[in-house]
Short mmCIF file of C-alpha atoms in Angstrom, two decimals:
data_model
loop_
_atom_site.label_atom_id
_atom_site.label_comp_id
_atom_site.label_asym_id
_atom_site.label_seq_id
_atom_site.Cartn_x
_atom_site.Cartn_y
_atom_site.Cartn_z
CA MET A 962 76.86 118.05 143.09
CA SER A 963 72.28 116.31 142.56
CA MET A 964 71.51 116.52 139.06
CA ASN A 965 68.70 118.73 139.84
CA MET A 966 71.35 121.30 141.18
CA LEU A 967 73.47 121.75 137.64
CA PRO A 968 74.29 125.54 136.84
CA MET A 969 71.83 126.75 134.45
CA ARG A 970 74.51 127.27 131.80
CA PHE A 971 75.43 123.53 132.32
CA ASP A 972 71.86 122.68 131.77
CA ARG A 973 70.57 124.97 128.84
CA GLU A 974 73.40 122.87 127.23
CA MET A 975 72.95 119.24 127.68
CA GLY A 976 69.44 119.54 128.49
CA SER A 977 67.87 117.57 131.34
CA PRO A 978 69.25 115.34 133.74
CA THR A 979 68.27 112.24 131.50
CA ARG A 980 69.73 113.51 127.83
CA LEU A 981 72.70 114.15 130.40
CA GLN A 982 72.14 110.51 131.11
CA ASP A 983 72.43 109.16 127.90
CA PHE A 984 74.63 111.39 126.67
CA VAL A 985 77.63 109.56 128.86
CA ALA A 986 76.20 106.40 128.26
CA ARG A 987 76.39 106.78 124.56
CA VAL A 988 79.75 107.69 125.02
CA ARG A 989 81.11 105.42 127.32
CA ASN A 990 79.59 102.84 124.69
CA SER A 991 81.38 103.74 122.00
CA ARG A 992 84.33 102.89 121.27
CA ARG A 993 85.35 105.49 118.24
CA THR A 994 83.93 108.67 120.44
CA ARG A 995 86.89 107.41 123.37
CA TYR A 996 88.92 107.68 120.00
CA VAL A 997 88.34 110.97 119.21
CA ILE A 998 87.68 112.12 122.59
CA GLY A 999 91.77 110.38 123.87
CA GLY A 1000 92.96 111.89 121.08
CA ALA A 1001 91.63 115.46 120.94
CA ALA A 1002 93.07 115.20 124.62
CA ILE A 1003 96.66 114.12 123.78
CA ALA A 1004 96.47 116.63 120.82
CA CYS A 1005 95.56 119.80 123.86
CA LEU A 1006 99.10 118.20 126.18
CA VAL A 1007 100.94 117.74 123.62
CA LEU A 1008 100.31 121.70 121.99
CA LEU A 1009 100.89 122.94 125.85
CA PHE A 1010 103.83 120.97 126.40
CA LEU A 1011 105.55 123.37 123.43
CA VAL A 1012 104.42 126.08 124.31
CA THR A 1013 105.50 126.59 127.74
CA THR A 1014 108.59 124.90 127.05
CA GLY A 1015 109.70 126.95 124.05
CA ARG A 1016 109.82 124.01 121.56
CA GLY A 1017 108.26 124.57 118.58
CA GLY A 1018 107.75 128.73 119.11
CA TYR A 1019 109.71 130.93 118.66
CA PRO A 1020 112.80 132.44 119.46
CA LYS A 1021 113.96 129.84 116.65
CA ARG A 1022 116.90 130.09 115.29
CA PRO A 1023 117.56 130.06 111.02
CA PRO A 1024 120.15 128.30 110.18
CA GLY A 1025 123.02 129.87 108.17
CA PRO A 1026 125.44 132.56 108.51
CA TRP A 1027 124.43 135.57 111.28
CA PRO A 1028 123.56 138.04 111.17
CA MET A 1029 120.79 136.98 108.51
CA GLU A 1030 118.85 139.97 107.17
CA GLY A 1031 115.05 139.46 106.00
CA ILE A 1032 114.27 137.15 109.02
CA ASP A 1033 111.27 138.26 110.87
CA MET A 1034 110.87 135.46 113.54
CA HIS A 1035 108.59 137.92 115.58
CA PRO A 1036 108.94 141.41 116.76
CA ASP A 1037 112.27 141.01 119.03
CA ALA A 1038 113.62 139.52 116.13
CA THR A 1039 116.47 141.86 115.85
CA PHE A 1040 117.56 141.74 119.07
CA ASP A 1041 117.53 137.35 118.81
CA ASN A 1042 120.09 138.14 115.70
CA GLU A 1043 122.23 140.26 117.55
CA ARG A 1044 122.01 137.48 120.85
CA PHE A 1045 122.96 134.41 118.77
CA HIS A 1046 125.50 136.16 116.89
CA ARG A 1047 127.36 136.95 120.11
CA ALA A 1048 127.12 133.91 122.03
CA ASP A 1049 128.77 132.15 118.18
CA ARG A 1050 132.09 134.51 119.50
CA VAL A 1051 131.33 133.78 122.17
CA LYS A 1052 132.04 130.33 121.21
CA ALA A 1053 134.31 130.38 118.72
CA MET A 1054 136.63 132.62 121.45
CA PHE A 1055 136.32 129.74 123.49
CA VAL A 1056 137.03 127.01 120.80
CA ARG A 1057 140.01 129.25 119.41
CA ALA A 1058 142.29 128.58 123.36
CA TYR A 1059 140.57 125.40 123.91
CA SER A 1060 142.13 124.07 120.56
CA ALA A 1061 145.32 125.63 121.18
CA TYR A 1062 145.82 124.37 124.80
CA GLU A 1063 144.63 120.50 123.38
CA LYS A 1064 147.71 121.36 120.58
CA HIS A 1065 150.01 122.93 122.35
CA ALA A 1066 149.76 122.08 126.37
CA PHE A 1067 147.82 119.11 127.00
CA PRO A 1068 147.60 117.10 128.92
CA HIS A 1069 149.21 119.11 130.99
CA ASP A 1070 147.66 122.05 132.86
CA GLU A 1071 147.91 125.52 131.19
CA LEU A 1072 149.11 127.13 127.98
CA LEU A 1073 151.22 129.18 128.04
CA PRO A 1074 150.04 131.46 125.30
CA LEU A 1075 152.53 133.40 124.01
CA SER A 1076 155.42 130.40 124.20
CA ASN A 1077 152.95 127.96 123.39
CA GLY A 1078 154.91 125.74 126.02
CA TYR A 1079 152.96 124.74 129.18
CA GLN A 1080 153.32 124.77 133.21
CA ASP A 1081 151.95 122.85 135.39
CA ASN A 1082 150.28 124.49 139.31
CA PHE A 1083 146.94 122.52 139.51
CA ASN A 1084 148.64 119.01 140.21
CA GLY A 1085 149.56 118.83 136.38
CA TRP A 1086 145.94 117.10 135.73
CA ALA A 1087 144.71 118.72 132.84
CA VAL A 1088 143.19 121.44 135.01
CA SER A 1089 142.33 123.62 131.44
CA LEU A 1090 140.38 120.82 130.44
CA VAL A 1091 139.22 119.35 133.62
CA ASP A 1092 137.45 122.88 134.66
CA SER A 1093 136.49 123.85 131.03
CA LEU A 1094 134.43 120.38 131.04
CA ASP A 1095 130.51 122.39 131.85
CA THR A 1096 131.26 125.09 129.74
CA MET A 1097 131.76 122.61 126.85
CA MET A 1098 128.78 120.33 127.70
CA LEU A 1099 126.72 124.37 128.35
CA MET A 1100 128.39 124.85 124.59
CA GLY A 1101 126.74 121.90 123.03
CA LEU A 1102 130.67 120.80 121.52
CA ASP A 1103 129.98 117.35 120.98
CA ASP A 1104 133.48 116.19 119.59
CA ILE A 1105 135.37 117.88 122.66
CA THR A 1106 133.76 116.99 125.10
CA GLU A 1107 133.92 113.28 123.95
CA ARG A 1108 137.85 113.67 124.00
CA ALA A 1109 137.84 115.42 127.01
CA THR A 1110 135.53 112.81 128.40
CA ALA A 1111 138.14 109.63 127.22
CA HIS A 1112 141.32 111.32 129.03
CA ILE A 1113 138.91 111.61 132.68
CA ALA A 1114 138.41 107.83 132.50
CA LYS A 1115 142.13 107.76 131.37
CA LEU A 1116 142.53 109.99 134.62
CA THR A 1117 144.49 108.41 137.75
CA PHE A 1118 145.14 110.12 141.35
CA ASP A 1119 147.57 107.73 143.30
CA GLU A 1120 149.90 109.54 143.23
CA ASN A 1121 152.99 110.16 145.59
CA GLN A 1122 152.29 113.80 145.30
CA ASN A 1123 151.25 116.83 147.78
CA VAL A 1124 148.92 118.68 146.18
CA GLN A 1125 147.21 121.88 147.10
CA PHE A 1126 143.67 121.23 148.98
CA PHE A 1127 141.84 124.24 148.14
CA GLU A 1128 142.27 124.55 144.78
CA THR A 1129 142.42 120.14 144.01
CA VAL A 1130 138.91 121.00 146.02
CA ILE A 1131 137.58 123.99 143.73
CA ARG A 1132 139.25 123.34 140.36
CA TYR A 1133 139.04 119.30 139.95
CA LEU A 1134 136.52 117.99 142.17
CA GLY A 1135 134.04 121.27 141.74
CA GLY A 1136 134.26 120.24 138.08
CA LEU A 1137 133.46 116.80 137.56
CA LEU A 1138 130.11 117.13 139.53
CA SER A 1139 129.36 119.95 137.56
CA ALA A 1140 130.07 117.14 134.51
CA TYR A 1141 128.66 114.76 136.05
CA THR A 1142 125.87 117.36 137.29
CA MET A 1143 124.92 117.51 133.06
CA SER A 1144 125.84 114.80 132.13
CA GLY A 1145 125.09 112.41 134.09
CA LYS A 1146 128.01 109.83 133.44
CA LEU A 1147 129.38 107.65 135.95
CA VAL A 1148 132.27 107.89 135.27
CA TYR A 1149 132.60 111.79 136.02
CA LEU A 1150 131.25 110.77 139.29
CA MET A 1151 133.68 108.13 140.12
CA ARG A 1152 136.64 110.31 139.48
CA ALA A 1153 135.56 113.08 141.74
CA ASP A 1154 134.82 110.36 144.45
CA ASP A 1155 138.18 109.21 144.07
CA VAL A 1156 139.69 112.98 144.18
CA GLY A 1157 137.19 114.03 147.11
CA ARG A 1158 138.50 110.50 149.32
CA ARG A 1159 142.17 110.84 149.20
CA LEU A 1160 141.97 114.79 149.17
CA MET A 1161 140.63 114.01 152.74
CA PRO A 1162 143.31 113.63 155.35
CA ALA A 1163 143.61 117.02 155.28
CA PHE A 1164 141.34 117.39 157.86
CA ASN A 1165 143.32 115.21 159.91
CA THR A 1166 144.39 118.33 162.15
CA PRO A 1167 143.72 118.93 165.82
CA GLN A 1168 140.46 120.85 164.91
CA GLY A 1169 139.98 119.19 161.85
CA LEU A 1170 140.37 122.16 159.45
CA PRO A 1171 141.86 121.26 156.19
CA SER A 1172 145.40 121.57 155.82
CA PHE A 1173 147.26 123.88 152.67
CA LYS A 1174 148.47 120.60 150.91
CA VAL A 1175 147.99 117.09 151.60
CA ASN A 1176 149.78 113.86 150.16
CA ILE A 1177 147.53 111.89 147.74
CA ARG A 1178 148.93 108.56 148.24
CA THR A 1179 150.79 108.83 152.06
CA GLY A 1180 147.37 111.73 153.59
CA GLN A 1181 149.63 113.11 155.50
CA PRO A 1182 148.53 116.93 155.40
CA VAL A 1183 151.36 119.17 154.55
CA ASN A 1184 151.47 123.24 155.74
CA GLY A 1185 152.19 126.37 153.35
CA TRP A 1186 153.32 129.06 153.32
CA ALA A 1187 151.81 130.38 156.12
CA GLY A 1188 153.10 127.88 158.08
CA ASN A 1189 150.59 126.32 160.45
CA ASN A 1190 148.56 128.95 160.28
CA ALA A 1191 144.97 128.55 157.53
CA ILE A 1192 143.82 130.86 155.26
CA LEU A 1193 139.79 131.41 155.69
CA SER A 1194 138.99 131.02 151.91
CA GLU A 1195 141.54 128.34 151.48
CA ILE A 1196 139.65 125.93 154.91
CA ALA A 1197 136.31 127.20 154.10
CA SER A 1198 135.48 127.11 150.19
CA CYS A 1199 134.83 123.19 149.72
CA GLN A 1200 131.31 122.53 151.79
CA MET A 1201 129.25 123.02 148.14
CA GLU A 1202 131.52 120.23 146.65
CA TYR A 1203 131.58 117.92 149.64
CA ARG A 1204 127.89 118.12 151.25
CA TYR A 1205 126.93 117.23 146.91
CA LEU A 1206 129.48 114.42 147.00
CA ALA A 1207 127.92 113.33 150.05
CA HIS A 1208 124.53 113.46 148.63
CA LEU A 1209 125.73 111.63 145.36
CA THR A 1210 127.40 109.27 147.08
CA GLY A 1211 125.80 108.24 150.14
CA ARG A 1212 129.09 108.76 152.06
CA PRO A 1213 128.34 110.45 156.00
CA GLU A 1214 131.85 111.57 156.50
CA TYR A 1215 131.88 113.63 153.33
CA ILE A 1216 128.77 115.76 154.94
CA ARG A 1217 130.17 115.49 158.32
CA THR A 1218 133.17 117.29 158.15
CA ALA A 1219 132.37 120.20 155.34
CA ASP A 1220 129.27 120.82 158.77
CA HIS A 1221 132.36 120.45 160.97
CA ILE A 1222 134.19 123.50 159.49
CA THR A 1223 130.77 125.60 159.30
CA ASP A 1224 130.21 124.93 162.31
CA HIS A 1225 133.43 126.09 163.41
CA LEU A 1226 133.52 129.20 161.83
CA ARG A 1227 130.14 129.95 163.66
CA ARG A 1228 131.56 129.88 166.58
CA THR A 1229 134.81 132.80 166.44
CA THR A 1230 132.05 134.39 164.25
CA GLN A 1231 133.29 138.33 165.33
CA ASN A 1232 130.29 141.06 164.20
CA GLY A 1233 129.27 138.66 161.67
CA LEU A 1234 132.48 138.50 160.16
CA PHE A 1235 135.61 135.37 160.20
CA SER A 1236 138.74 136.24 161.04
CA LEU A 1237 141.52 136.09 157.80
CA SER A 1238 143.18 133.13 159.85
CA PHE A 1239 143.00 130.17 162.10
CA ASP A 1240 145.43 128.44 163.67
CA LEU A 1241 145.29 124.77 163.35
CA ASN A 1242 146.33 123.89 166.62
CA THR A 1243 143.70 125.29 168.70
CA GLY A 1244 141.68 126.43 166.03
CA GLU A 1245 141.11 129.80 167.24
CA PRO A 1246 141.21 133.37 165.14
CA SER A 1247 145.92 133.80 164.52
CA GLY A 1248 145.12 137.20 164.24
CA ASP A 1249 142.91 140.87 164.51
CA LEU A 1250 142.33 141.35 160.23
CA TYR A 1251 138.86 140.68 159.41
CA SER A 1252 137.49 141.49 155.63
CA ALA A 1253 135.60 139.99 152.95
CA GLY A 1254 137.87 140.63 150.07
CA ALA A 1255 141.36 138.58 149.53
CA ARG A 1256 142.16 135.89 151.50
CA ALA A 1257 137.98 135.87 152.83
CA ASP A 1258 135.74 135.83 150.03
CA SER A 1259 134.83 132.57 148.61
CA THR A 1260 133.84 131.82 152.22
CA TYR A 1261 131.14 134.00 151.78
CA GLU A 1262 129.60 132.81 149.11
CA TYR A 1263 129.87 129.16 149.83
CA LEU A 1264 127.61 130.05 152.53
CA LEU A 1265 125.58 131.96 150.17
CA LYS A 1266 125.36 129.38 148.10
CA ASN A 1267 124.51 126.80 151.66
CA VAL A 1268 121.59 128.92 152.62
CA ALA A 1269 120.22 128.85 149.47
CA HIS A 1270 120.72 124.76 149.43
CA ASP A 1271 119.00 124.23 152.32
CA ARG A 1272 116.51 126.14 151.81
CA GLN A 1273 115.46 124.29 148.41
CA ASN A 1274 116.40 120.91 150.18
CA ARG A 1275 114.96 121.04 153.70
CA ALA A 1276 114.12 117.88 153.57
CA THR A 1277 117.66 116.27 153.81
CA VAL A 1278 119.40 119.08 156.30
CA PRO A 1279 118.73 118.50 159.71
CA ARG A 1280 119.23 122.81 160.34
CA HIS A 1281 120.64 125.42 159.50
CA VAL A 1282 123.81 126.25 160.46
CA TYR A 1283 125.20 129.12 157.83
CA THR A 1284 123.04 132.36 159.53
#
């Protein structure tokens, strides 16, 4: 816009073009003026940051026990007090339950609360700890998290052991990936990559569908209670973990394996549903039962999550195979 086309309001405030040029020149030549203007701009940016992120503003949690009388943070103070009180109760219940596990069952999988004994139904790798990592972090339980991290750092998977593919993926691989995402600590990613790599031989079946179990030392696939038939939820609830692991590690075999399962399911769909079981040799549906409930529910959950993930990350996903 040329100087003779300035809006009338601006012209009234700054005067003629000559006076405007004089003003700009004085600002440029005055170090003090530049400092004042720069300081004011920084102050405005800081204030904008505090307002938009909620820092420095309400709702703030006053110190002391809850509920506290006489606290009027803002018109929703009563609601906030109750909300914080309930959050404290939930946090306290978690600490109580997890502390009992640490005392009586760690480093085994689960606590038997009536006898204070333990059981190892999930590989014996402290599944209660691994499956709770993200909860500890969300609750800000730093002491418990540090103890858990120390255990993860010492955890190894080099055992002559048959482990369930499905349970190990959703609990251990998923738990470690969540912990890495929330903390950024490399030890979690290293353990996740180790678990994911040791589970990969489960896909060494004629059609690339994962077996019920796999020996994590020898890589030998092992059939489960259904024999050569694979349950839908147990073969198709690993895509999120393996795709994210591929993203973090750059290992293409992870994403190729996960996407192969989804491609295979799409070729066998019947009216938008998948059979509850598949023959590991032929890859074909091995029954005429279809459901979105037991033995299938997690598969459809994973497909929905993959759709959401793909829409947010189009640059990293070559095509949509989930709808």
